[in-house]
Amino acid sequence: MTRPSEGAAAPPPGIVVLTGAGVSRESGLATFRDPDGIWQRVRIEDVATPEAFARDPARVQAFYDARRAQLADPAVAPNAAHLALAELDRRWPGDFLLVTQNVDDLHDRAGSARLLHMHGELAKARCLRCGAVEPSPQRLADGPPCPACGRRGALRPHVVWFGEVPLGMERIEEALAGCGLFVSIGTSGSVYPAAGFVAEARGRGARTVELNLEPSEGSAMFDEARHGPATRLVPEFVE
Ligand code: BV8
């Protein structure tokens, strides 16, 4: 990990880290496109689009209720990669932003502060009636009341489905524009706009590094790629 040299006139470079499902794999959460991944068991069109929710809300709610329930399992906890990234956030004196595609709460529980969930969060629900975003009840399939307006059956997962606009894009673009280092961890580089961030960072002169179990779809875009499990690669990189 580059350290700002003592007494250097220039401020330390900004860092942007992008994570995907691979960073949570060793905490026991399935990824999406690996052989045992979620999209091998259910189709995106059936559970992760606004059309799916309009067509069969009960099925979509059940899909997210099951994944939310997994987060309550004590065996599912932040791993060494999440903890190393939280440590880097605490320690880095320059600009820092951890952008995660993950909807789990493991970065939050690890202590990451400068964190942005661009695909939303399983732990939150959004009211279709009043727009409030609140901590999610464990199960949305039963149609619990919105904590803000009281309307029953109006809560959806606060998750960005395919075809919906990712969250925090302005803040992400700003961070990419000013960063000197872009690190992509545990993502296949198959979902946009996240998969395009490396090109944006490169275009601004940032050093780009990929830490992933195996080469991703965008590996060729990176200055450096290290392959192996995140719980080994990330602590090593952060040191
Ligand atoms: C949008 C929430 C407009 C739900 C998800 C071009 C430009 C813009 C859009 C598009 C475009 N082309 C196509 C699109 C549309 C679409 C898209 O990208 N489709 C894909 C299928 C081609 N994109 C959208 O619809 C997005 N919205 O574009 O709006 C817009 C654009 C810009 C600005 C304004 C408006 C919305 C996409 C969000 C969809 N929601 N998640 C949920 O979680 O249920 S995305 C879904 O895929 C997951 O959330 C996941 O986070 C995401 C990416 O997957 P990964 O995290 O990478 O997981 P994956 O399994 O694929 O890979 C895991 C990796 O980990 C592997 O490489 C593996 O080797 C590695 N690994 C495994 N174990 C380990 C490991 N690495 C290290 N250690 C280990 N132990």
CSV table of N, CA and C and ligand atoms in Angstrom, one decimal, residues 19-26 30-34 37-39 44 47-48 63-64 67 100-103 118-120 122 159-166 169 173 185-194 211-217 228-231 233, ligand 1:
chain,number,residue,atom,x,y,z
A,19,THR,N,-16.1,-2.7,-4.3
A,19,THR,CA,-16.2,-4.1,-4.0
A,19,THR,C,-17.4,-4.7,-4.6
A,20,GLY,N,-17.4,-6.0,-4.8
A,20,GLY,CA,-18.5,-6.8,-5.3
A,20,GLY,C,-18.6,-8.0,-4.4
A,21,ALA,N,-19.5,-8.9,-4.8
A,21,ALA,CA,-19.9,-10.1,-4.0
A,21,ALA,C,-18.7,-11.0,-3.5
A,22,GLY,N,-17.6,-10.9,-4.2
A,22,GLY,CA,-16.5,-11.8,-3.9
A,22,GLY,C,-15.9,-11.4,-2.5
A,23,VAL,N,-16.0,-10.1,-2.1
A,23,VAL,CA,-15.5,-9.7,-0.8
A,23,VAL,C,-16.2,-10.3,0.3
A,24,SER,N,-17.5,-10.7,0.1
A,24,SER,CA,-18.3,-11.3,1.2
A,24,SER,C,-18.4,-12.8,1.1
A,25,ARG,N,-17.7,-13.4,0.0
A,25,ARG,CA,-17.9,-14.8,-0.2
A,25,ARG,C,-17.3,-15.6,1.0
A,26,GLU,N,-16.2,-15.2,1.6
A,26,GLU,CA,-15.6,-15.9,2.7
A,26,GLU,C,-16.3,-15.7,4.0
A,30,ALA,N,-23.3,-16.1,-0.8
A,30,ALA,CA,-23.0,-16.5,-2.2
A,30,ALA,C,-22.8,-15.3,-3.1
A,31,THR,N,-22.0,-15.6,-4.1
A,31,THR,CA,-21.8,-14.5,-5.1
A,31,THR,C,-22.9,-14.7,-6.1
A,32,PHE,N,-22.8,-14.1,-7.3
A,32,PHE,CA,-23.9,-14.1,-8.3
A,32,PHE,C,-23.6,-15.0,-9.5
A,33,ARG,N,-22.4,-14.9,-9.9
A,33,ARG,CA,-22.0,-15.5,-11.2
A,33,ARG,C,-21.1,-16.7,-11.1
A,34,ASP,N,-20.7,-17.0,-9.9
A,34,ASP,CA,-19.8,-18.2,-9.7
A,34,ASP,C,-20.7,-19.5,-9.9
A,37,GLY,N,-23.4,-19.6,-7.7
A,37,GLY,CA,-23.9,-18.2,-7.5
A,37,GLY,C,-25.4,-18.1,-7.5
A,38,ILE,N,-25.9,-16.9,-7.1
A,38,ILE,CA,-27.4,-16.7,-7.0
A,38,ILE,C,-28.0,-16.7,-8.3
A,39,TRP,N,-27.4,-16.1,-9.3
A,39,TRP,CA,-28.0,-16.1,-10.7
A,39,TRP,C,-27.9,-17.4,-11.4
A,44,ILE,N,-32.5,-13.2,-13.1
A,44,ILE,CA,-32.6,-11.8,-12.8
A,44,ILE,C,-34.0,-11.3,-13.1
A,47,VAL,N,-36.6,-11.8,-10.3
A,47,VAL,CA,-36.5,-11.3,-8.9
A,47,VAL,C,-35.8,-10.0,-8.8
A,48,ALA,N,-35.1,-9.5,-9.8
A,48,ALA,CA,-34.3,-8.3,-9.6
A,48,ALA,C,-34.5,-7.2,-10.7
A,63,PHE,N,-37.6,-13.5,-2.1
A,63,PHE,CA,-36.2,-13.6,-2.5
A,63,PHE,C,-35.3,-12.8,-1.6
A,64,TYR,N,-35.8,-11.5,-1.3
A,64,TYR,CA,-35.0,-10.6,-0.5
A,64,TYR,C,-35.1,-10.9,1.0
A,67,ARG,N,-32.6,-13.6,1.7
A,67,ARG,CA,-31.2,-13.0,1.8
A,67,ARG,C,-31.0,-12.1,3.0
A,100,THR,N,-19.5,0.1,-2.7
A,100,THR,CA,-19.8,-1.3,-2.8
A,100,THR,C,-21.1,-1.6,-3.6
A,101,GLN,N,-21.0,-2.6,-4.4
A,101,GLN,CA,-22.1,-3.1,-5.2
A,101,GLN,C,-23.0,-4.0,-4.3
A,102,ASN,N,-22.4,-4.4,-3.2
A,102,ASN,CA,-23.1,-5.4,-2.3
A,102,ASN,C,-24.2,-4.7,-1.5
A,103,VAL,N,-25.3,-5.5,-1.3
A,103,VAL,CA,-26.4,-5.0,-0.5
A,103,VAL,C,-26.3,-5.6,0.9
A,118,MET,N,-23.9,1.6,-3.7
A,118,MET,CA,-24.5,2.1,-4.9
A,118,MET,C,-25.7,1.2,-5.4
A,119,HIS,N,-25.8,0.0,-4.9
A,119,HIS,CA,-27.0,-0.9,-5.3
A,119,HIS,C,-28.0,-1.0,-4.1
A,120,GLY,N,-27.8,-0.1,-3.1
A,120,GLY,CA,-28.8,-0.1,-2.0
A,120,GLY,C,-28.4,-1.1,-0.9
A,122,LEU,N,-29.9,-4.3,1.8
A,122,LEU,CA,-30.9,-5.3,2.3
A,122,LEU,C,-31.5,-4.9,3.6
A,159,VAL,N,-33.2,-1.6,-2.6
A,159,VAL,CA,-32.2,-2.2,-3.4
A,159,VAL,C,-32.4,-1.7,-4.8
A,160,VAL,N,-31.3,-1.5,-5.5
A,160,VAL,CA,-31.3,-1.0,-6.9
A,160,VAL,C,-31.5,-2.2,-7.9
A,161,TRP,N,-32.6,-2.4,-8.5
A,161,TRP,CA,-32.8,-3.5,-9.5
A,161,TRP,C,-32.2,-3.1,-10.8
A,162,PHE,N,-32.1,-4.1,-11.7
A,162,PHE,CA,-31.6,-3.9,-13.1
A,162,PHE,C,-32.6,-2.9,-13.8
A,163,GLY,N,-32.1,-1.9,-14.4
A,163,GLY,CA,-33.0,-0.9,-15.1
A,163,GLY,C,-33.3,0.2,-14.2
A,164,GLU,N,-32.8,0.2,-12.9
A,164,GLU,CA,-33.0,1.3,-12.0
A,164,GLU,C,-31.7,2.1,-11.8
A,165,VAL,N,-31.8,3.3,-11.4
A,165,VAL,CA,-30.6,4.2,-11.4
A,165,VAL,C,-29.8,3.9,-10.1
A,166,PRO,N,-28.5,3.6,-10.2
A,166,PRO,CA,-27.7,3.3,-9.0
A,166,PRO,C,-27.7,4.6,-8.1
A,169,MET,N,-24.4,8.3,-7.6
A,169,MET,CA,-23.5,8.4,-8.8
A,169,MET,C,-22.8,9.7,-8.8
A,173,GLU,N,-18.8,9.7,-9.2
A,173,GLU,CA,-18.1,10.4,-10.3
A,173,GLU,C,-17.0,11.4,-9.8
A,185,ILE,N,-12.2,-4.9,-6.0
A,185,ILE,CA,-12.1,-6.2,-5.2
A,185,ILE,C,-13.3,-7.0,-5.3
A,186,GLY,N,-13.1,-8.3,-5.7
A,186,GLY,CA,-14.2,-9.3,-5.7
A,186,GLY,C,-15.4,-9.0,-6.5
A,187,THR,N,-15.1,-8.5,-7.8
A,187,THR,CA,-16.3,-8.3,-8.7
A,187,THR,C,-15.9,-8.8,-10.1
A,188,SER,N,-16.9,-9.3,-10.7
A,188,SER,CA,-16.7,-9.9,-12.1
A,188,SER,C,-16.6,-8.8,-13.1
A,189,GLY,N,-16.9,-7.6,-12.8
A,189,GLY,CA,-16.9,-6.5,-13.8
A,189,GLY,C,-17.9,-6.8,-14.9
A,190,SER,N,-19.1,-7.3,-14.5
A,190,SER,CA,-20.1,-7.6,-15.6
A,190,SER,C,-21.3,-6.7,-15.5
A,191,VAL,N,-21.4,-5.8,-14.4
A,191,VAL,CA,-22.6,-5.0,-14.3
A,191,VAL,C,-22.2,-3.5,-14.4
A,192,TYR,N,-22.9,-2.8,-15.2
A,192,TYR,CA,-22.7,-1.4,-15.3
A,192,TYR,C,-23.6,-0.6,-14.5
A,193,PRO,N,-23.3,0.7,-14.2
A,193,PRO,CA,-22.1,1.4,-14.5
A,193,PRO,C,-20.8,1.0,-13.7
A,194,ALA,N,-21.0,0.2,-12.7
A,194,ALA,CA,-19.8,-0.1,-11.8
A,194,ALA,C,-18.6,-0.6,-12.7
A,211,LEU,N,-8.0,-6.9,-7.3
A,211,LEU,CA,-7.8,-8.0,-6.3
A,211,LEU,C,-9.0,-8.9,-6.5
A,212,ASN,N,-8.8,-10.1,-7.0
A,212,ASN,CA,-10.0,-10.9,-7.3
A,212,ASN,C,-9.5,-12.4,-7.3
A,213,LEU,N,-10.5,-13.3,-7.1
A,213,LEU,CA,-10.1,-14.7,-7.0
A,213,LEU,C,-9.5,-15.2,-8.4
A,214,GLU,N,-10.1,-14.6,-9.5
A,214,GLU,CA,-9.6,-15.0,-10.8
A,214,GLU,C,-9.7,-13.8,-11.7
A,215,PRO,N,-9.1,-13.8,-12.9
A,215,PRO,CA,-9.3,-12.6,-13.8
A,215,PRO,C,-10.8,-12.3,-14.0
A,216,SER,N,-11.1,-11.0,-14.0
A,216,SER,CA,-12.5,-10.6,-14.2
A,216,SER,C,-12.6,-10.2,-15.7
A,217,GLU,N,-13.9,-9.8,-16.1
A,217,GLU,CA,-14.1,-9.4,-17.5
A,217,GLU,C,-13.3,-8.1,-17.8
A,228,GLY,N,-6.5,-14.3,-6.0
A,228,GLY,CA,-6.5,-15.1,-4.8
A,228,GLY,C,-7.7,-14.7,-4.0
A,229,PRO,N,-7.8,-15.4,-2.8
A,229,PRO,CA,-9.0,-15.0,-1.9
A,229,PRO,C,-8.8,-13.6,-1.3
A,230,ALA,N,-9.9,-12.9,-1.2
A,230,ALA,CA,-9.9,-11.5,-0.7
A,230,ALA,C,-9.3,-11.5,0.7
A,231,THR,N,-9.6,-12.5,1.6
A,231,THR,CA,-9.1,-12.4,3.0
A,231,THR,C,-7.6,-12.5,3.0
A,233,LEU,N,-5.6,-11.4,0.0
A,233,LEU,CA,-5.1,-10.3,-0.8
A,233,LEU,C,-5.3,-8.9,-0.2
B,1,BV8,C1,-28.4,1.4,-14.8
B,1,BV8,C2,-28.8,-5.3,-6.4
B,1,BV8,C3,-28.9,3.5,-15.8
B,1,BV8,C4,-29.8,-6.4,-6.4
B,1,BV8,C5,-27.7,-5.4,-8.6
B,1,BV8,C6,-24.1,0.1,-19.8
B,1,BV8,C7,-24.2,1.3,-19.1
B,1,BV8,C8,-25.2,1.4,-18.1
B,1,BV8,C9,-26.1,0.4,-17.9
B,1,BV8,C10,-26.0,-0.8,-18.6
B,1,BV8,C11,-25.0,-1.0,-19.6
B,1,BV8,N1,-25.2,-2.2,-20.1
B,1,BV8,C12,-26.2,-2.8,-19.5
B,1,BV8,C13,-26.7,-2.0,-18.6
B,1,BV8,C14,-27.9,-2.4,-17.8
B,1,BV8,C15,-27.6,-3.1,-16.5
B,1,BV8,C16,-26.4,-4.1,-16.6
B,1,BV8,O1,-25.3,-3.7,-16.3
B,1,BV8,N2,-26.7,-5.3,-17.0
B,1,BV8,C17,-25.7,-6.3,-17.1
B,1,BV8,C18,-26.3,-7.7,-16.7
B,1,BV8,C19,-25.1,-6.3,-18.5
B,1,BV8,N3,-27.3,-2.1,-15.4
B,1,BV8,C20,-28.3,-1.6,-14.7
B,1,BV8,O2,-29.5,-1.8,-15.0
B,1,BV8,C21,-27.9,-0.6,-13.6
B,1,BV8,N4,-28.7,0.6,-13.8
B,1,BV8,O3,-27.6,1.2,-15.6
B,1,BV8,O4,-29.2,2.6,-14.8
B,1,BV8,C22,-27.9,4.5,-15.3
B,1,BV8,C23,-26.5,4.2,-15.6
B,1,BV8,C24,-25.6,5.1,-15.1
B,1,BV8,C25,-25.9,6.3,-14.5
B,1,BV8,C26,-27.3,6.5,-14.2
B,1,BV8,C27,-28.3,5.6,-14.7
B,1,BV8,C28,-28.3,-1.2,-12.3
B,1,BV8,C29,-27.5,-2.4,-11.9
B,1,BV8,C30,-27.8,-2.8,-10.5
B,1,BV8,C31,-28.5,-4.1,-10.4
B,1,BV8,N5,-28.5,-4.6,-9.1
B,1,BV8,N6,-27.7,-5.7,-7.3
B,1,BV8,C32,-29.3,-7.6,-5.7
B,1,BV8,O5,-28.2,-7.6,-5.1
B,1,BV8,O6,-30.2,-8.5,-5.7
B,1,BV8,S1,-26.4,-5.9,-9.5
B,1,BV8,C33,-25.8,-7.5,-9.1
B,1,BV8,O7,-24.6,-7.7,-9.8
B,1,BV8,C34,-25.3,-7.7,-7.7
B,1,BV8,O8,-25.8,-6.8,-6.8
B,1,BV8,C35,-23.8,-7.6,-7.7
B,1,BV8,O9,-23.4,-6.6,-6.8
B,1,BV8,C36,-23.6,-7.0,-9.1
B,1,BV8,C37,-22.2,-7.3,-9.6
B,1,BV8,O10,-21.9,-8.7,-9.4
B,1,BV8,P1,-20.5,-8.9,-8.6
B,1,BV8,O11,-20.6,-8.3,-7.3
B,1,BV8,O12,-19.4,-8.6,-9.4
B,1,BV8,O13,-20.7,-10.5,-8.3
B,1,BV8,P2,-20.3,-11.7,-9.3
B,1,BV8,O14,-20.9,-12.9,-8.7
B,1,BV8,O15,-20.7,-11.3,-10.7
B,1,BV8,O16,-18.7,-11.7,-9.3
B,1,BV8,C38,-18.1,-12.1,-8.0
B,1,BV8,C39,-16.6,-12.0,-8.3
B,1,BV8,O17,-15.9,-12.3,-7.1
B,1,BV8,C40,-16.1,-13.0,-9.3
B,1,BV8,O18,-15.2,-12.4,-10.2
B,1,BV8,C41,-15.3,-14.1,-8.5
B,1,BV8,O19,-14.2,-14.6,-9.2
B,1,BV8,C42,-14.9,-13.2,-7.3
B,1,BV8,N7,-14.7,-14.0,-6.1
B,1,BV8,C43,-15.4,-15.1,-5.6
B,1,BV8,N8,-14.9,-15.5,-4.4
B,1,BV8,C44,-13.9,-14.6,-4.1
B,1,BV8,C45,-13.8,-13.7,-5.1
B,1,BV8,N9,-12.8,-12.7,-5.1
B,1,BV8,C46,-12.0,-12.7,-4.0
B,1,BV8,N10,-12.1,-13.6,-3.0
B,1,BV8,C47,-13.0,-14.5,-3.0
B,1,BV8,N11,-13.1,-15.4,-2.0
